[in-house]
Short mmCIF file of C-alpha atoms and ligand atoms in Angstrom, two decimals:
data_model
loop_
_atom_site.label_atom_id
_atom_site.label_comp_id
_atom_site.label_asym_id
_atom_site.label_seq_id
_atom_site.Cartn_x
_atom_site.Cartn_y
_atom_site.Cartn_z
CA MET K 1 69.42 -96.28 -3.90
CA MET K 2 68.06 -95.96 -7.36
CA GLU K 3 64.92 -98.23 -7.89
CA ALA K 4 63.63 -100.51 -10.67
CA VAL K 5 60.36 -99.79 -12.05
CA LYS K 6 57.82 -102.57 -12.34
CA ILE K 7 56.36 -102.71 -15.93
CA SER K 8 54.42 -105.93 -15.51
CA GLU K 9 53.70 -108.72 -13.07
CA HIS K 10 57.22 -110.27 -13.44
CA VAL K 11 59.19 -107.75 -15.45
CA TYR K 12 61.03 -104.65 -14.09
CA TRP K 13 62.83 -101.82 -15.91
CA VAL K 14 66.43 -101.60 -14.64
CA GLY K 15 68.07 -99.33 -17.17
CA ALA K 16 69.66 -95.82 -16.89
CA ILE K 17 68.59 -92.40 -17.89
CA ASP K 18 71.21 -90.16 -19.73
CA TRP K 19 69.54 -86.85 -19.30
CA ASN K 20 72.51 -84.68 -20.60
CA ILE K 21 73.78 -86.54 -23.62
CA ARG K 22 73.68 -84.20 -26.70
CA ASP K 23 75.75 -85.97 -29.25
CA PHE K 24 75.06 -89.59 -29.90
CA HIS K 25 77.78 -90.37 -32.43
CA GLY K 26 76.94 -87.52 -34.59
CA TYR K 27 73.11 -87.53 -33.85
CA SER K 28 71.91 -84.49 -31.95
CA THR K 29 70.02 -85.70 -28.78
CA LYS K 30 68.48 -82.54 -27.54
CA ARG K 31 66.29 -84.39 -25.20
CA GLY K 32 68.93 -86.83 -23.97
CA THR K 33 68.26 -90.69 -24.03
CA THR K 34 67.60 -93.66 -21.93
CA TYR K 35 69.37 -97.04 -22.16
CA ASN K 36 66.61 -99.66 -21.15
CA ALA K 37 67.50 -103.03 -19.64
CA TYR K 38 64.82 -105.19 -18.26
CA LEU K 39 64.73 -107.90 -15.49
CA VAL K 40 62.37 -110.75 -15.73
CA MET K 41 61.69 -112.25 -12.39
CA GLY K 42 60.97 -115.91 -13.27
CA GLU K 43 62.41 -118.77 -11.40
CA LYS K 44 65.54 -118.24 -13.50
CA PRO K 45 65.89 -114.36 -13.16
CA THR K 46 66.88 -112.99 -16.61
CA LEU K 47 68.33 -109.75 -17.65
CA ILE K 48 67.52 -108.56 -21.13
CA ASP K 49 70.21 -106.16 -22.35
CA THR K 50 72.48 -103.96 -20.18
CA VAL K 51 73.49 -100.31 -20.54
CA LYS K 52 76.27 -98.02 -21.81
CA LYS K 53 79.47 -98.70 -19.82
CA GLU K 54 79.25 -95.48 -17.85
CA PHE K 55 75.92 -96.36 -16.50
CA TYR K 56 76.80 -99.81 -15.14
CA GLY K 57 76.49 -98.53 -11.54
CA GLU K 58 72.98 -97.18 -12.11
CA MET K 59 71.63 -100.37 -13.54
CA MET K 60 73.23 -102.41 -10.84
CA GLU K 61 71.45 -100.30 -8.19
CA ARG K 62 68.19 -100.64 -9.89
CA ILE K 63 68.74 -104.47 -10.06
CA GLN K 64 69.67 -104.64 -6.45
CA SER K 65 66.43 -102.89 -5.53
CA VAL K 66 64.74 -106.08 -6.75
CA ILE K 67 67.13 -108.92 -6.32
CA ASP K 68 70.71 -109.66 -5.47
CA PRO K 69 72.35 -109.36 -8.95
CA LYS K 70 74.31 -112.67 -8.37
CA LYS K 71 71.03 -114.62 -8.34
CA ILE K 72 70.48 -113.63 -12.17
CA LYS K 73 70.66 -116.87 -14.11
CA ILE K 74 70.36 -115.72 -17.77
CA ILE K 75 71.47 -112.61 -19.72
CA ILE K 76 70.13 -111.89 -23.11
CA SER K 77 72.03 -109.38 -25.22
CA ASN K 78 69.56 -108.44 -28.19
CA HIS K 79 72.07 -105.97 -29.86
CA SER K 80 75.79 -105.55 -29.54
CA GLU K 81 76.16 -101.71 -29.96
CA MET K 82 77.91 -100.38 -27.11
CA ASP K 83 75.03 -98.27 -25.65
CA HIS K 84 73.31 -101.74 -24.77
CA SER K 85 76.45 -104.07 -24.43
CA GLY K 86 79.06 -101.64 -22.94
CA ALA K 87 78.23 -102.99 -19.49
CA LEU K 88 78.03 -106.47 -20.48
CA PRO K 89 81.50 -107.73 -19.74
CA GLN K 90 81.43 -106.18 -16.17
CA THR K 91 77.86 -107.59 -15.57
CA VAL K 92 78.86 -111.13 -16.71
CA ASN K 93 81.90 -110.90 -14.56
CA LEU K 94 79.95 -109.98 -11.53
CA ILE K 95 76.93 -112.21 -12.12
CA GLN K 96 78.65 -115.33 -13.60
CA PRO K 97 75.08 -116.38 -15.25
CA GLU K 98 74.51 -119.85 -16.34
CA GLU K 99 73.75 -118.59 -19.95
CA VAL K 100 74.39 -115.48 -22.04
CA TYR K 101 72.27 -115.62 -25.18
CA VAL K 102 73.06 -113.66 -28.34
CA SER K 103 72.33 -114.04 -32.05
CA ASP K 104 75.02 -115.55 -34.42
CA MET K 105 76.19 -112.02 -35.49
CA GLY K 106 75.90 -110.76 -31.91
CA PHE K 107 78.54 -113.46 -31.11
CA LYS K 108 80.72 -112.22 -33.65
CA ASP K 109 80.30 -108.48 -32.81
CA ILE K 110 80.64 -108.89 -28.90
CA THR K 111 83.72 -110.94 -29.38
CA ALA K 112 85.30 -108.35 -31.69
CA GLN K 113 84.41 -105.70 -29.49
CA PHE K 114 85.40 -106.93 -26.01
CA HIS K 115 88.20 -109.50 -26.82
CA CYS K 116 87.30 -111.72 -23.83
CA ASP K 117 85.36 -115.11 -23.25
CA LEU K 118 81.84 -114.20 -22.09
CA LYS K 119 80.68 -117.74 -22.65
CA LEU K 120 78.08 -116.68 -25.21
CA LYS K 121 75.61 -119.01 -26.66
CA THR K 122 73.84 -118.37 -29.91
CA VAL K 123 70.16 -118.53 -30.59
CA LYS K 124 68.07 -117.86 -33.80
CA THR K 125 64.49 -117.23 -34.79
CA GLY K 126 62.13 -119.75 -33.28
CA ASP K 127 64.48 -120.78 -30.46
CA ARG K 128 62.73 -120.76 -26.94
CA ILE K 129 64.26 -120.79 -23.53
CA ASP K 130 62.59 -121.60 -20.17
CA VAL K 131 63.06 -118.90 -17.69
CA GLY K 132 60.96 -120.65 -15.03
CA GLY K 133 57.29 -119.96 -15.12
CA ASP K 134 57.53 -118.30 -18.61
CA THR K 135 59.14 -118.87 -21.85
CA ILE K 136 61.38 -116.26 -24.03
CA SER K 137 61.29 -116.84 -27.71
CA PHE K 138 63.72 -115.08 -30.16
CA VAL K 139 63.10 -113.41 -33.50
CA GLU K 140 66.30 -112.22 -35.33
CA ALA K 141 65.81 -108.73 -36.86
CA ARG K 142 68.78 -108.49 -38.97
CA MET K 143 69.60 -105.08 -40.25
CA LEU K 144 67.15 -103.51 -37.75
CA HIS K 145 69.59 -101.84 -37.56
CA TRP K 146 72.67 -103.96 -37.31
CA PRO K 147 73.16 -107.50 -38.55
CA ASP K 148 73.00 -108.88 -34.95
CA SER K 149 69.74 -107.22 -33.94
CA MET K 150 67.34 -109.54 -32.26
CA PHE K 151 64.00 -109.26 -30.60
CA SER K 152 63.01 -111.36 -27.38
CA TYR K 153 59.33 -112.26 -26.61
CA LEU K 154 58.13 -113.20 -23.19
CA GLU K 155 55.37 -115.32 -24.15
CA LYS K 156 52.87 -115.54 -21.27
CA GLU K 157 53.30 -111.88 -20.23
CA ASN K 158 53.01 -111.08 -24.18
CA ILE K 159 55.90 -108.45 -24.01
CA LEU K 160 58.05 -107.91 -27.04
CA PHE K 161 61.55 -106.58 -26.26
CA THR K 162 62.67 -104.78 -29.48
CA ASN K 163 65.96 -103.22 -28.63
CA ASP K 164 66.61 -100.07 -30.73
CA VAL K 165 63.50 -100.67 -32.90
CA PHE K 166 60.39 -98.70 -31.73
CA GLY K 167 62.63 -96.63 -29.47
CA MET K 168 63.68 -92.86 -29.44
CA HIS K 169 66.24 -90.76 -27.93
CA TYR K 170 64.20 -89.25 -25.20
CA ALA K 171 65.16 -89.05 -21.63
CA THR K 172 62.13 -89.31 -19.47
CA GLY K 173 61.37 -90.32 -15.92
CA LYS K 174 57.96 -91.49 -17.03
CA LEU K 175 58.34 -94.94 -18.29
CA PHE K 176 55.31 -95.53 -20.34
CA ASP K 177 53.65 -94.03 -23.48
CA ASP K 178 50.47 -92.74 -21.63
CA GLU K 179 52.66 -90.89 -19.31
CA ASN K 180 54.33 -88.92 -21.93
CA GLU K 181 52.96 -86.10 -24.07
CA GLU K 182 52.82 -86.94 -27.70
CA ARG K 183 53.54 -83.37 -28.83
CA LEU K 184 56.94 -83.83 -26.90
CA TRP K 185 58.00 -87.43 -28.03
CA MET K 186 56.60 -87.35 -31.64
CA TYR K 187 59.45 -85.45 -33.14
CA GLU K 188 62.01 -87.55 -31.29
CA ALA K 189 60.31 -90.82 -32.66
CA GLU K 190 60.41 -89.53 -36.07
CA LYS K 191 63.88 -88.39 -35.89
CA TYR K 192 65.00 -91.69 -34.50
CA TYR K 193 63.51 -93.43 -37.56
CA ALA K 194 64.94 -90.84 -39.94
CA ASN K 195 68.55 -91.14 -38.47
CA ILE K 196 68.74 -94.80 -37.47
CA VAL K 197 66.20 -96.92 -39.32
CA LEU K 198 65.44 -95.14 -42.67
CA PRO K 199 67.94 -96.94 -44.73
CA TYR K 200 66.42 -100.37 -43.74
CA SER K 201 62.81 -99.23 -44.56
CA ASP K 202 62.35 -102.26 -47.02
CA ILE K 203 63.40 -104.64 -44.25
CA VAL K 204 61.07 -102.93 -41.88
CA LEU K 205 58.06 -103.47 -44.25
CA ARG K 206 59.05 -107.23 -44.55
CA PHE K 207 59.65 -107.70 -41.02
CA LEU K 208 56.35 -106.16 -39.92
CA ALA K 209 54.52 -108.53 -42.43
CA GLN K 210 56.66 -111.45 -40.92
CA VAL K 211 55.81 -110.59 -37.25
CA GLN K 212 52.06 -110.39 -38.34
CA LYS K 213 52.23 -113.64 -39.99
CA MET K 214 53.84 -115.11 -36.71
CA GLY K 215 50.76 -114.11 -34.92
CA LEU K 216 52.64 -111.91 -32.52
CA SER K 217 50.39 -109.23 -31.13
CA PRO K 218 52.31 -107.98 -27.94
CA ARG K 219 50.37 -106.29 -25.39
CA MET K 220 53.59 -104.37 -24.54
CA ILE K 221 56.59 -103.25 -26.62
CA ALA K 222 59.61 -102.57 -24.58
CA PRO K 223 62.54 -100.88 -26.56
CA ASP K 224 65.85 -100.00 -25.32
CA HIS K 225 65.63 -96.22 -25.68
CA GLY K 226 62.71 -94.01 -24.59
CA PHE K 227 59.65 -95.43 -22.87
CA VAL K 228 57.61 -98.53 -22.89
CA TRP K 229 54.53 -98.86 -25.20
CA ARG K 230 51.90 -100.24 -22.86
CA LYS K 231 48.65 -98.37 -23.78
CA ASP K 232 48.88 -98.40 -27.63
CA PRO K 233 51.89 -100.35 -29.05
CA SER K 234 50.14 -100.45 -32.34
CA LYS K 235 50.78 -96.56 -32.45
CA ILE K 236 54.55 -97.01 -33.09
CA VAL K 237 54.10 -100.03 -35.34
CA ASN K 238 51.72 -98.06 -37.56
CA LEU K 239 54.04 -95.01 -37.54
CA TYR K 240 56.95 -97.45 -38.62
CA ALA K 241 54.87 -98.64 -41.38
CA LYS K 242 53.95 -95.24 -42.43
CA TRP K 243 57.64 -93.93 -42.41
CA ALA K 244 58.88 -97.13 -44.10
CA ALA K 245 56.57 -96.81 -46.88
CA GLN K 246 58.08 -93.58 -47.97
CA THR K 247 54.90 -92.51 -49.86
CA PRO K 248 55.68 -89.33 -52.08
CA LYS K 249 54.50 -85.96 -50.48
CA ASN K 250 54.54 -82.47 -51.96
CA LYS K 251 57.25 -81.29 -49.62
CA ALA K 252 60.79 -80.09 -50.44
CA ILE K 253 63.73 -79.15 -48.16
CA VAL K 254 66.34 -76.58 -49.44
CA VAL K 255 69.60 -77.19 -47.61
CA TYR K 256 72.60 -74.90 -48.11
CA ASP K 257 75.53 -72.99 -46.55
CA THR K 258 76.56 -69.62 -47.35
CA MET K 259 79.76 -67.37 -47.04
CA TRP K 260 78.71 -63.91 -47.87
CA GLY K 261 75.07 -64.38 -48.30
CA SER K 262 74.92 -65.17 -52.13
CA THR K 263 74.05 -68.75 -51.84
CA GLU K 264 71.37 -67.78 -49.25
CA LYS K 265 69.86 -65.42 -51.51
CA MET K 266 69.58 -68.12 -54.06
CA ALA K 267 68.03 -70.44 -51.46
CA ASN K 268 65.53 -67.72 -50.77
CA TYR K 269 64.39 -67.52 -54.33
CA ILE K 270 64.20 -71.26 -54.90
CA THR K 271 62.05 -71.56 -51.62
CA GLU K 272 59.88 -68.80 -52.74
CA GLY K 273 59.41 -70.66 -56.08
CA LEU K 274 58.53 -73.81 -54.22
CA ARG K 275 56.13 -71.91 -51.97
CA GLU K 276 54.39 -70.16 -54.84
CA GLY K 277 54.11 -73.57 -56.50
CA GLY K 278 52.13 -75.04 -53.68
CA THR K 279 54.87 -77.13 -52.10
CA GLU K 280 55.61 -77.40 -48.44
CA VAL K 281 59.10 -76.23 -48.06
CA LYS K 282 61.52 -76.17 -45.18
CA GLN K 283 64.78 -73.96 -45.78
CA LEU K 284 67.71 -75.19 -43.69
CA SER K 285 70.85 -73.32 -43.38
CA MET K 286 73.77 -75.51 -42.16
CA HIS K 287 74.79 -72.52 -40.03
CA SER K 288 71.72 -73.23 -37.85
CA ASN K 289 70.58 -76.74 -38.37
CA HIS K 290 72.24 -79.98 -37.26
CA ARG K 291 72.62 -82.73 -39.79
CA SER K 292 70.40 -85.13 -37.98
CA ASP K 293 67.41 -82.45 -37.74
CA VAL K 294 68.06 -82.06 -41.60
CA ALA K 295 67.63 -85.87 -41.96
CA THR K 296 64.28 -85.71 -39.90
CA GLU K 297 63.02 -83.17 -42.23
CA LEU K 298 64.00 -85.23 -45.23
CA LEU K 299 62.08 -88.18 -43.98
CA ASP K 300 58.81 -87.08 -45.47
CA ALA K 301 60.12 -84.94 -48.26
CA SER K 302 60.13 -85.77 -51.87
CA ALA K 303 62.59 -83.07 -53.05
CA LEU K 304 66.05 -82.12 -51.99
CA LEU K 305 67.66 -78.87 -53.30
CA ILE K 306 71.24 -78.28 -52.24
CA GLY K 307 73.38 -75.33 -52.27
CA SER K 308 76.92 -74.28 -51.53
CA PRO K 309 79.43 -71.44 -52.11
CA VAL K 310 82.80 -72.44 -53.45
CA LEU K 311 85.68 -72.23 -51.10
CA ASN K 312 89.30 -73.05 -52.31
CA SER K 313 87.90 -74.92 -55.28
CA GLN K 314 85.72 -77.13 -53.04
CA ILE K 315 82.17 -77.04 -51.69
CA PHE K 316 81.69 -75.88 -48.23
CA PRO K 317 82.70 -78.38 -45.50
CA ALA K 318 79.14 -78.19 -43.77
CA MET K 319 77.50 -79.31 -47.14
CA ALA K 320 79.98 -82.12 -47.65
CA ASP K 321 79.23 -83.21 -44.04
CA VAL K 322 75.55 -83.25 -44.43
CA LEU K 323 75.51 -84.75 -47.98
CA CYS K 324 77.73 -87.74 -46.83
CA TYR K 325 75.21 -88.16 -43.92
CA LEU K 326 72.17 -88.10 -45.96
CA LYS K 327 73.60 -90.31 -48.55
CA GLY K 328 73.91 -92.98 -46.00
CA LEU K 329 70.21 -92.83 -45.08
CA ARG K 330 69.26 -93.72 -48.65
CA LYS K 331 65.97 -91.95 -48.82
CA LYS K 332 63.95 -93.10 -51.88
CA GLY K 333 62.16 -91.29 -54.65
CA LEU K 334 63.79 -87.84 -54.32
CA VAL K 335 63.76 -85.16 -56.96
CA GLY K 336 66.53 -82.48 -56.58
CA ALA K 337 68.76 -79.88 -58.04
CA ALA K 338 71.77 -78.03 -56.95
CA PHE K 339 72.82 -74.42 -56.79
CA GLY K 340 75.76 -72.31 -55.48
CA SER K 341 77.70 -69.15 -55.84
CA TYR K 342 81.45 -68.71 -56.73
CA GLY K 343 84.22 -66.22 -57.58
CA TRP K 344 86.31 -67.60 -60.30
CA ASN K 345 85.78 -71.32 -60.47
CA GLY K 346 82.15 -72.65 -60.55
CA ALA K 347 83.06 -76.24 -61.23
CA PRO K 348 82.59 -77.37 -57.61
CA VAL K 349 78.96 -76.47 -57.69
CA ASP K 350 78.51 -79.24 -60.39
CA GLU K 351 79.94 -81.66 -57.90
CA LEU K 352 76.68 -81.15 -55.96
CA THR K 353 74.76 -82.44 -58.85
CA LYS K 354 77.05 -85.55 -59.10
CA MET K 355 76.34 -86.01 -55.30
CA LEU K 356 72.75 -86.01 -55.77
CA GLU K 357 73.12 -88.45 -58.53
CA SER K 358 75.24 -90.82 -56.38
CA MET K 359 72.11 -90.49 -53.93
CA ASN K 360 69.84 -91.79 -56.66
CA VAL K 361 68.02 -88.39 -56.82
CA GLU K 362 66.29 -87.58 -60.08
CA ILE K 363 67.84 -84.28 -61.21
CA ALA K 364 65.16 -81.70 -61.97
CA ALA K 365 67.42 -79.26 -63.85
CA PRO K 366 71.21 -78.52 -64.18
CA ALA K 367 72.93 -76.56 -61.26
CA ILE K 368 72.28 -72.87 -61.07
CA LYS K 369 75.67 -71.09 -60.59
CA SER K 370 76.02 -67.56 -59.52
CA PRO K 371 79.21 -65.67 -60.03
CA PHE K 372 79.70 -63.69 -56.77
CA VAL K 373 76.26 -62.00 -55.95
CA PRO K 374 73.26 -63.23 -57.77
CA ASP K 375 71.65 -60.73 -60.29
CA GLU K 376 68.11 -60.33 -61.20
CA LYS K 377 68.45 -63.05 -63.89
CA ILE K 378 69.77 -65.55 -61.55
CA LYS K 379 67.22 -64.78 -58.91
CA LEU K 380 64.48 -65.40 -61.56
CA ALA K 381 66.23 -68.63 -62.53
CA CYS K 382 66.21 -69.74 -58.96
CA LYS K 383 62.64 -68.90 -58.48
CA GLU K 384 61.85 -70.88 -61.74
CA LEU K 385 63.73 -73.84 -60.64
CA GLY K 386 61.50 -73.85 -57.38
CA LEU K 387 58.38 -73.65 -59.46
CA ALA K 388 59.79 -76.36 -61.93
CA VAL K 389 60.30 -78.76 -58.85
CA SER K 390 56.89 -78.00 -57.42
CA LYS K 391 55.38 -78.89 -60.75
CA LYS K 392 57.28 -82.23 -60.85
CA LEU K 393 56.19 -83.04 -57.23
CA ALA K 394 52.61 -82.31 -58.14
CA GLU K 395 52.91 -84.86 -61.05
CA LYS K 396 54.60 -87.41 -58.88
CA ILE K 397 51.96 -87.40 -56.11
CA LYS K 398 48.87 -87.45 -58.59
FE1 LIG P 1 70.86 -98.15 -29.28
FE2 LIG P 1 72.15 -99.62 -32.11
O1 LIG P 1 72.15 -98.95 -30.30
#
């Protein structure tokens, strides 16, 4: 039998570990993930969140190691995305709890996803429920990262259940921050923020201030992915504050694809110019990098340079893919420029500049276009572009 893990006097982790998932709706999860669900063993046993549908059996076994699941009286669904609600209908059908609590938007989303009556009851910020021996209060966390997102706070135990927020895609059998090595999880925490939370950074800052004002200072933060923060919950809170601030940094990323090596040559000279100008630079070919890793590198960058060859009068598909993805993440304060090679129609390279403009990127210079293979003049122009962007960044971070 799969066992629950006790995380505090009355709370057990009863989630599932997805060791081998490598693609989470287009986000590469090289270290897998977990779907955390928690069982609060008050007089009214309460289940906080469920798991992805396929992991229903694993969650149930873990619950059974503590209690007959049918004795659970309350279910709380903090977020309706299917990695946490997929197993909800089956769980409700088996348990027949007295109450299933969701936010207003959670009600809409869950109803629209499952098209069945789960007898949901809505709660809002400030509402409190008695779970027998302790109280759970609710804090809506709208747009962190869906409109329905909600936190649950177990008052006496001082544990905040934050769903996706403060989590990461990181499969681990060690359930606590102090059991996991920072050098292994830090990239995954950063990647999670960059790919899931970044567009809502202003909301993060407002929300952190609101939580502080409410006087919440949880001794444990229990998210629905990755591990539980018990030793130092402030660590992830402070990281969120830092990432959300998007403070300008002298760092650039050069993102490109190449057909016969010409655009790559241009990228090399732009990178060289940035390096010589004193900018930290990462050159990322879409042949070798996943869009979600590019997004992670963009998190603390202040310049985005993009390059593409022309294929059938279009930019390369991999560039369209990554630009569509990055646009959605709404990184602020970027400087940028475009470059690319072409055979007989260079116009599509200008489309790259338009794409940067649509992402509110400040254009540092017109696109550099190379007919076929870049000659010495174009190589020099590329290097000068790198140097010019470096200069702009240096001014920005003064
Ligand atoms: Fe882990 Fe928004 O779901």
